[in-house]
Short mmCIF file of C-alpha atoms and ligand atoms in Angstrom, two decimals:
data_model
loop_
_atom_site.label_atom_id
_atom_site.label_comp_id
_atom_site.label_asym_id
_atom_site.label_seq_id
_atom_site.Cartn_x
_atom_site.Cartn_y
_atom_site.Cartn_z
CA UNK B 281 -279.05 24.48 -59.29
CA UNK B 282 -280.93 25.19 -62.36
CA UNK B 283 -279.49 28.98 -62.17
CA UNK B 284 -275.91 27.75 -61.33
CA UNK B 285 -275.73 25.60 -64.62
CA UNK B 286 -277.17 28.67 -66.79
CA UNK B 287 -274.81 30.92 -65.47
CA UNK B 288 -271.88 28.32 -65.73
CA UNK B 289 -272.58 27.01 -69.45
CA UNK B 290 -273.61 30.09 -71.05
CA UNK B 291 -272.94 33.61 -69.54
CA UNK B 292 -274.73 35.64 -71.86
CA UNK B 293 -273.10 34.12 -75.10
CA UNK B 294 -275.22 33.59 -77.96
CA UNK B 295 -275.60 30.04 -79.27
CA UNK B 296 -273.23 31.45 -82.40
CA UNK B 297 -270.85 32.26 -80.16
CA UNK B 298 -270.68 28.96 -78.74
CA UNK B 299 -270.69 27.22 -81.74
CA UNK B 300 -267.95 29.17 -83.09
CA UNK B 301 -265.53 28.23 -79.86
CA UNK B 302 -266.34 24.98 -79.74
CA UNK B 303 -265.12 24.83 -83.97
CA UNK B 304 -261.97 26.25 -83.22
CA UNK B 305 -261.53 24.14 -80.42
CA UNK B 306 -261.95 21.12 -82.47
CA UNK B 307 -259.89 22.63 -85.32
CA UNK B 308 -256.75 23.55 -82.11
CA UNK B 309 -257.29 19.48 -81.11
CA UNK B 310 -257.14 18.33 -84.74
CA UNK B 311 -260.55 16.84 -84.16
CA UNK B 312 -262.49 18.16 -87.01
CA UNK B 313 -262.66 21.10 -89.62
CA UNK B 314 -265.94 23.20 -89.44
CA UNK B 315 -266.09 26.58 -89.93
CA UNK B 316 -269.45 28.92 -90.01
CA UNK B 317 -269.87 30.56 -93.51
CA UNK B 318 -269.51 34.06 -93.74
CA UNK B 319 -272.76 36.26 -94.04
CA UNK B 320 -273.45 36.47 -97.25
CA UNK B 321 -273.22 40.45 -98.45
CA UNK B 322 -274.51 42.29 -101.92
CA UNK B 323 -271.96 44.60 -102.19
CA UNK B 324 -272.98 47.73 -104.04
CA UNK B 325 -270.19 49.95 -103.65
CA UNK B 326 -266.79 50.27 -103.12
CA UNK B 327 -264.42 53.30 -102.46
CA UNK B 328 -260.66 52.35 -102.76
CA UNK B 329 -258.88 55.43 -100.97
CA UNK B 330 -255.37 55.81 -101.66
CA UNK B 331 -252.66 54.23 -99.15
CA UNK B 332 -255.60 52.09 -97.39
CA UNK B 333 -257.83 49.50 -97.65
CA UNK B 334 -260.80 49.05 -99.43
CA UNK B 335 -264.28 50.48 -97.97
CA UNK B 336 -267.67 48.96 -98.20
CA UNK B 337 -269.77 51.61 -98.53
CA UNK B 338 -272.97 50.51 -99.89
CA UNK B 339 -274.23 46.65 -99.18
CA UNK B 340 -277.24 44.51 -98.36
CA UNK B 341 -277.50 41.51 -96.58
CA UNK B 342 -279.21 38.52 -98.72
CA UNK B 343 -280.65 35.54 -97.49
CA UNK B 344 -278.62 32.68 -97.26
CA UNK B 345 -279.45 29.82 -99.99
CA UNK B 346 -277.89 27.17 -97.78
CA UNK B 347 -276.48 26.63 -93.99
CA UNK B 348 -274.96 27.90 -91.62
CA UNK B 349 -272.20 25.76 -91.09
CA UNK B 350 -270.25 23.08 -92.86
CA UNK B 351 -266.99 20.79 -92.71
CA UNK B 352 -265.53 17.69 -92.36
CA UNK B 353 -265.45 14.99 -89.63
CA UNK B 354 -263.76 11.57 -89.34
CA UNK B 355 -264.25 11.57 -93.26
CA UNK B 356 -267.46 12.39 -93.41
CA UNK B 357 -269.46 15.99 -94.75
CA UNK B 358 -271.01 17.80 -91.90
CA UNK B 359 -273.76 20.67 -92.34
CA UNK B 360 -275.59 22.16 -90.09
CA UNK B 361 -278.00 25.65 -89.36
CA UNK B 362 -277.78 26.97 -85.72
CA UNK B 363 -280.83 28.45 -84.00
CA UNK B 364 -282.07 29.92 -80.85
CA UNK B 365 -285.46 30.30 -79.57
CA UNK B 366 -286.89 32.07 -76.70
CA UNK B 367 -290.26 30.23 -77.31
CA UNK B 368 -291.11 27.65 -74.63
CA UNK B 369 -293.28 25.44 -76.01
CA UNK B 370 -292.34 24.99 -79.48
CA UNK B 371 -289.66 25.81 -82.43
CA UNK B 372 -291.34 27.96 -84.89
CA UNK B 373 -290.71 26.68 -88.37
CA UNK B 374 -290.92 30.36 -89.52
CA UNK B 375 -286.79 30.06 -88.48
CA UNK B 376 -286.50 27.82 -91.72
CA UNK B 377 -286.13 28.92 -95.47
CA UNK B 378 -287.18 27.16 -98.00
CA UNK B 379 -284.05 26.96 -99.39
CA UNK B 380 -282.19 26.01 -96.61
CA UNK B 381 -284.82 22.35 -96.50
CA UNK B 382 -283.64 21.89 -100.15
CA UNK B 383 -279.86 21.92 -99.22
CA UNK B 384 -280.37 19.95 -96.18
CA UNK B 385 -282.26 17.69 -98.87
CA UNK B 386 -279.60 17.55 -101.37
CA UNK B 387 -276.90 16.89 -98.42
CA UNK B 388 -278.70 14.34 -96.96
CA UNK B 389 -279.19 12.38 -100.73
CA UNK B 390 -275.08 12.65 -100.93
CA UNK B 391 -274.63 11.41 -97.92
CA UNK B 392 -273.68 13.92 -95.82
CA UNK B 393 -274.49 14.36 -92.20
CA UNK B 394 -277.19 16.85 -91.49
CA UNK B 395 -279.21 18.12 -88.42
CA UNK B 396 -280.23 21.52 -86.75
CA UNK B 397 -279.03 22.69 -83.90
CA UNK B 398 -281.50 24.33 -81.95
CA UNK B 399 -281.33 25.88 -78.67
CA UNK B 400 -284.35 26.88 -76.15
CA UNK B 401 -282.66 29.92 -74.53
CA UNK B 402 -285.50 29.85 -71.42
CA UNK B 403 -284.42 25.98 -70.41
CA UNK B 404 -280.98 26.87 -71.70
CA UNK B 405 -281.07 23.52 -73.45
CA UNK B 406 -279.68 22.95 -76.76
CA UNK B 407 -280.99 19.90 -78.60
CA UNK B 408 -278.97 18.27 -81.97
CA UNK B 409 -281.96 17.49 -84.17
CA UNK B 410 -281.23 15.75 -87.59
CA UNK B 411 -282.42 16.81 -90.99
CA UNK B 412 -284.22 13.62 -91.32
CA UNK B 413 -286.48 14.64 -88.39
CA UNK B 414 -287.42 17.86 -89.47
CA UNK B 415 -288.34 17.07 -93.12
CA UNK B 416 -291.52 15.80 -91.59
CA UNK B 417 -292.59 18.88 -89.88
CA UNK B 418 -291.62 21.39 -92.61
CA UNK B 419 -293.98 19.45 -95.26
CA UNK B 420 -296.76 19.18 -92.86
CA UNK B 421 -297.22 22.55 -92.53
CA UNK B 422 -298.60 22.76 -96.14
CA UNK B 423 -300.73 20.16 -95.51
CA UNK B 424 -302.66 21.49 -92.95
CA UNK B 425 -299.76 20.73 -89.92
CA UNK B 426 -298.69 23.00 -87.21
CA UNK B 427 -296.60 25.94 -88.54
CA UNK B 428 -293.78 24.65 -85.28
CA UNK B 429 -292.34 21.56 -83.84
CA UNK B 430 -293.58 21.09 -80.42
CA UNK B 431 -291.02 21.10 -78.21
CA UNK B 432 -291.99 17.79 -76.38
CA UNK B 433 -291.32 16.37 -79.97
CA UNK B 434 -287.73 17.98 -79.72
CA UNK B 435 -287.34 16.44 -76.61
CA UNK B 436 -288.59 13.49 -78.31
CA UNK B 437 -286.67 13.50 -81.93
CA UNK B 438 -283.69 15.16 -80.70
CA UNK B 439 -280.80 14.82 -78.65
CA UNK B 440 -279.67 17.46 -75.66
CA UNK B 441 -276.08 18.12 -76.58
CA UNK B 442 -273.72 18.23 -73.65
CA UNK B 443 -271.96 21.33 -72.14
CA UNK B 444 -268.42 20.99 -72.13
CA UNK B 445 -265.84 23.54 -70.90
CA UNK B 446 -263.97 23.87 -74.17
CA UNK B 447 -266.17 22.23 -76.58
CA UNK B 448 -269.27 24.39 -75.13
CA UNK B 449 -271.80 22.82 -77.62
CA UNK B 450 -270.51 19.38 -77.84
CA UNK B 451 -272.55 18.22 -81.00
CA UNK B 452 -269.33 16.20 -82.46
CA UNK B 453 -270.17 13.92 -79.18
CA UNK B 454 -274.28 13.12 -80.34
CA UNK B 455 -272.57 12.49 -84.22
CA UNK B 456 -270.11 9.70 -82.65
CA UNK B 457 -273.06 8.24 -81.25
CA UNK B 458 -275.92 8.24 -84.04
CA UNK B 459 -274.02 7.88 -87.55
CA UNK B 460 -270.47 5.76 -86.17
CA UNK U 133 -257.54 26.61 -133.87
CA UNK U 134 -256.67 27.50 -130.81
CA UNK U 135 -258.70 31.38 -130.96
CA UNK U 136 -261.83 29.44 -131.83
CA UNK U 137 -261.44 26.91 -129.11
CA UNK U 138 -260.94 30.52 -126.48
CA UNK U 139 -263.52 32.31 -127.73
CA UNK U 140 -265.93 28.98 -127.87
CA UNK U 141 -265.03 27.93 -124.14
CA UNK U 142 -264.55 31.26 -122.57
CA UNK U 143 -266.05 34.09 -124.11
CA UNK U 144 -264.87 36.39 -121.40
CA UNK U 145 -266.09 34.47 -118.37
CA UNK U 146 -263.65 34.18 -115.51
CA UNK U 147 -262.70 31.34 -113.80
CA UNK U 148 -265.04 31.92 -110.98
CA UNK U 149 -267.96 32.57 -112.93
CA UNK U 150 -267.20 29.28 -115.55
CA UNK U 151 -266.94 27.26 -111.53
CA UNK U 152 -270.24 28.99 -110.18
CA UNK U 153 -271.95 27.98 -113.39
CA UNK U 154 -270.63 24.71 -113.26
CA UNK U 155 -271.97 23.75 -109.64
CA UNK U 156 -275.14 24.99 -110.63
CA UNK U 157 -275.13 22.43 -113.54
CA UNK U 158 -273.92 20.36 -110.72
CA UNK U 159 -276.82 21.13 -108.75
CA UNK U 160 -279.54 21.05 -110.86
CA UNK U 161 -278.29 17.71 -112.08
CA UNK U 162 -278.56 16.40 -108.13
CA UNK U 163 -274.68 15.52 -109.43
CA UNK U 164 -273.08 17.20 -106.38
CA UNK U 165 -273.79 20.31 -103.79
CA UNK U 166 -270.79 22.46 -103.88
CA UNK U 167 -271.12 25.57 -103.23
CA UNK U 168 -268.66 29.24 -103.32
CA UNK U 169 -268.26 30.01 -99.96
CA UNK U 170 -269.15 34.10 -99.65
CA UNK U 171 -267.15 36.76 -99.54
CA UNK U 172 -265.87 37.83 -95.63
CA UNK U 173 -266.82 40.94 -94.89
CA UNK U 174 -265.85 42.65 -91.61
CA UNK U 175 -269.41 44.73 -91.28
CA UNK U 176 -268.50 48.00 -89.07
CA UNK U 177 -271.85 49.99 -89.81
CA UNK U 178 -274.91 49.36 -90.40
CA UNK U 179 -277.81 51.94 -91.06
CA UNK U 180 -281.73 50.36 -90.69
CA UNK U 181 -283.68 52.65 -92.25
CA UNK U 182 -287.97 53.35 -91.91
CA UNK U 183 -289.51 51.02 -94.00
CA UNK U 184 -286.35 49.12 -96.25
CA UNK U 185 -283.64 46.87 -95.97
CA UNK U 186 -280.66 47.55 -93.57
CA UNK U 187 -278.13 49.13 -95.44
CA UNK U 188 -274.39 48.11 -94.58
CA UNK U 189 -272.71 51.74 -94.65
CA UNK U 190 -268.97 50.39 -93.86
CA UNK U 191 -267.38 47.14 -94.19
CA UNK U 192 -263.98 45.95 -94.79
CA UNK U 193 -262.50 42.97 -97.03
CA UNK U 194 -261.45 40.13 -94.81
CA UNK U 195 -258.68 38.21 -95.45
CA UNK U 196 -260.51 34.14 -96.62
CA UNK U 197 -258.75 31.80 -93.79
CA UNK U 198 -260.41 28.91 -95.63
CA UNK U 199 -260.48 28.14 -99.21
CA UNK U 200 -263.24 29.30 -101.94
CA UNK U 201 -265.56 26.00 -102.56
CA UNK U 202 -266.25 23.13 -100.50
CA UNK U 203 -269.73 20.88 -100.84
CA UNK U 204 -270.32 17.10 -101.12
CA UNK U 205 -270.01 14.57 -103.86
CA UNK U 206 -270.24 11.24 -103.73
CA UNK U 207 -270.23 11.00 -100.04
CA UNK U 208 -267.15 12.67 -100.06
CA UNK U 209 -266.36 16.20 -98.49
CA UNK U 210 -264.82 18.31 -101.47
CA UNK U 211 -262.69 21.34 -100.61
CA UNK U 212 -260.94 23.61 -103.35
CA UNK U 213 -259.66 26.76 -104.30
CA UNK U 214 -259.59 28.54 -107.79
CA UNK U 215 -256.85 30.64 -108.89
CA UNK U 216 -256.57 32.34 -112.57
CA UNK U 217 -253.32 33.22 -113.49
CA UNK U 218 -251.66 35.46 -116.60
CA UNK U 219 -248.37 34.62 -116.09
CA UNK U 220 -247.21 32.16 -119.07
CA UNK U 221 -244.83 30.23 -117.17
CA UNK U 222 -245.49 29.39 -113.81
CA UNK U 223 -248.02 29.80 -111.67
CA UNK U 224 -246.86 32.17 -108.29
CA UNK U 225 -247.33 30.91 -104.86
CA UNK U 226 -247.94 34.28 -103.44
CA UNK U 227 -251.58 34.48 -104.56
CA UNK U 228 -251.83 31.67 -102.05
CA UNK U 229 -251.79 32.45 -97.96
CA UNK U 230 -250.23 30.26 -95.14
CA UNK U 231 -254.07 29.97 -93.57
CA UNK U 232 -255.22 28.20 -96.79
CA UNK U 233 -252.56 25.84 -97.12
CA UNK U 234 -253.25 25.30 -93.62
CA UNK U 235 -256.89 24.71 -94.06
CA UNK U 236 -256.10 22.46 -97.78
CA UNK U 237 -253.73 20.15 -94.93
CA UNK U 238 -256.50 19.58 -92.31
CA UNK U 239 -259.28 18.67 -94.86
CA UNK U 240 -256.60 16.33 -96.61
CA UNK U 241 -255.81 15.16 -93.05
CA UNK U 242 -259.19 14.33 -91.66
CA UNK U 243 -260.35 12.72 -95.34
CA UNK U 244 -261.66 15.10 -97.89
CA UNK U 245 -260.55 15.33 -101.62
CA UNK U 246 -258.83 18.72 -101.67
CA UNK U 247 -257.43 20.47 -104.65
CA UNK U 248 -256.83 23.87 -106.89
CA UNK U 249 -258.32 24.64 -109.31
CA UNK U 250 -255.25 26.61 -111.69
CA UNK U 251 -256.43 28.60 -115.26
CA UNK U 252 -253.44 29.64 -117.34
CA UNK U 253 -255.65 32.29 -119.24
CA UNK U 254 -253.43 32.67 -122.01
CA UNK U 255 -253.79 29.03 -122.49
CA UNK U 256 -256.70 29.10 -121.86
CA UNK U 257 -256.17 25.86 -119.93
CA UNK U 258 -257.77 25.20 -116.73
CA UNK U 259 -256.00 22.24 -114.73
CA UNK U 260 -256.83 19.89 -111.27
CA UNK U 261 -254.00 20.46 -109.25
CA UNK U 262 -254.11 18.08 -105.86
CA UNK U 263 -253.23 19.55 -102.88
CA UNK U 264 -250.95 16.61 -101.98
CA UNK U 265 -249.46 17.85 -105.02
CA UNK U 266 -248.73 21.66 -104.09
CA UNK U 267 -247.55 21.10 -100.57
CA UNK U 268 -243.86 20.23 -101.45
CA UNK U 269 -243.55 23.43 -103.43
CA UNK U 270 -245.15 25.49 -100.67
CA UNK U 271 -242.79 24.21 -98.26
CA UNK U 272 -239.54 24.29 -100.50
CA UNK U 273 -240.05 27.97 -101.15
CA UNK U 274 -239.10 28.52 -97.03
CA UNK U 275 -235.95 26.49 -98.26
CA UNK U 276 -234.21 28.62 -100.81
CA UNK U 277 -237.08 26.68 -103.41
CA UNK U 278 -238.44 29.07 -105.92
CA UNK U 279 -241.46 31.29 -105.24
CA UNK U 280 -243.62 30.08 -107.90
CA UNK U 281 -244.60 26.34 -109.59
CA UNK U 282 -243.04 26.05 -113.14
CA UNK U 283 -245.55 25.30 -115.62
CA UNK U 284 -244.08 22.58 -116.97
CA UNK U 285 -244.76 21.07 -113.58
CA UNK U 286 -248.23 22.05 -113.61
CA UNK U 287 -248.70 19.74 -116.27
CA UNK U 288 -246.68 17.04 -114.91
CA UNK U 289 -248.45 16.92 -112.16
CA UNK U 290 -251.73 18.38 -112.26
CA UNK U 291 -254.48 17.47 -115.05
CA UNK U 292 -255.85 19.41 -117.59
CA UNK U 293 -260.07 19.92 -116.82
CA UNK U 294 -261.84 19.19 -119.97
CA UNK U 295 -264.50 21.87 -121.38
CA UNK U 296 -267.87 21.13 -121.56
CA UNK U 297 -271.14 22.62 -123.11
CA UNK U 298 -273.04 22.88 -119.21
CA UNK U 299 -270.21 21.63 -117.39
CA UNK U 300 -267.90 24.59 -118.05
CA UNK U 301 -264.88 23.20 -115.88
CA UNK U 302 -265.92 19.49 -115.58
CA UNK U 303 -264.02 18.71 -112.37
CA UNK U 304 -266.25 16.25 -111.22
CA UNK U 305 -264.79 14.29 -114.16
CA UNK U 306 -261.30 14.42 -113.19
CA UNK U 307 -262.45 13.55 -109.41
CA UNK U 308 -264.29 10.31 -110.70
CA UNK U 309 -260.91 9.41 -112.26
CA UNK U 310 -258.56 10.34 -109.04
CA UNK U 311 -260.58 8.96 -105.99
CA UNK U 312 -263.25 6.42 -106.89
MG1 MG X 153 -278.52 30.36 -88.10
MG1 MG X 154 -259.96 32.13 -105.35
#
């Protein structure tokens, strides 16, 4: 049973990949409007050949300074950061920027809607787990706390988002319940 | 008058960088987190050499199917895009594409404050242009309607952004006045 409902929910798609189907299927049903940010590229050069487009032909990837994804839903500002662990006992914190806490800091002050959505690719679970949760964690790991989040406390703190056919990482469903 | 107020406010910055400046006053402030969203970049090789940074080696310009700025104010999702212009009397619709207008209806739709962001550089006059606002002329262009937005109208019905010392294009101040 266990392998039926791995190989029905996520045949071999990454939890990106997921995410990204189940935005446009809420942007098709009018539902909400979240897109993923592009990757975030230092482009160092440029060669502009004639009759064709432009070619990248130096860049670097830099770290991004905020989240993954962001949007808006029944009025409300939505961010989120996406990850996926193959660790089976806990979610390393190691995943996290420090940057990325401060913007989930700043969003949560304004009154957005925050969380993480993290996935444990060996239960093929994926848990919605809000900013206010993790805050916690990240700032006792400078205090002498674990450098992860156990993942009985994600089990604990979070919530397992549903699998749905066309809304494959239904995390829209866990926001109706906790902030409406 | 007018050469000392341009070379005061502007001092060759473009729109974009006089915006990115601005949210970071905005950010620093804890007034708002709005952010530029970065540039798409269709990434078609990538070399990872010994010992340094991956180096992208060819990537493309993507078309944006969003707009350039979106973040959170107020508890209010903000969405916008800025456009610089040298033409002196109207502003043309082509530098705006059908996914954008697209995107500038659903946030408008589902809540968010959504607007353009319009500098006449040799007016050196930045205005707030609602999207509610530049819909009608968008459409009315597929109806024998002209191809551009007179800048007479621009006035009418947008609003000048005032200059400020760390707030380079204030927009938070014409928001305050619109929506709250
Ligand atoms: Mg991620
Ligand atoms: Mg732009």
């Amino acid at each position: 049973v266990t392998q039926q409902k791995t190989s029905f929910s996520n045949r071999g798609m990454t939890l990106e990949e997921d995410i990204n189907e189940t935005n446009s299927y809420y942007l098709n049903t009018n539902k909400a409007v979240i897109h993923k940010k592009p990757t975030p590229v230092q482009i160092v050069k440029v060669d502009y050949p004639k009759r064709s487009a432009a070619v990248i032909k130096e860049g670097y990837f830099k770290q991004a300074s905020t989240t993954d994804y962001n949007g808006l839903y029944r009025n409300k500002y939505i961010d989120f950061e996406a990850k996926q662990t193959k660790n089976k006992t806990s979610f390393p914190l190691s995943n996290i920027h420090e940057h990325q806490i401060e913007h989930m800091q700043a969003v949560n002050n304004h009154g957005g809607i925050c969380f993480m959505i993290i996935r444990f690719s060996v239960y093929d679970e994926t848990y919605f787990f809000p900013a206010v949760k993790l805050f916690p964690y990240w700032d006792s790991q400078f205090n002498g706390g674990k450098k992860s989040i156990p993942y009985s406390k994600i089990k604990e703190d979070g919530i397992i988002i549903p699998f749905q056919y066309q809304a494959r990482v239904d995390y829209l469903s866990i926001i109706d319940q906790l902030y409406f």
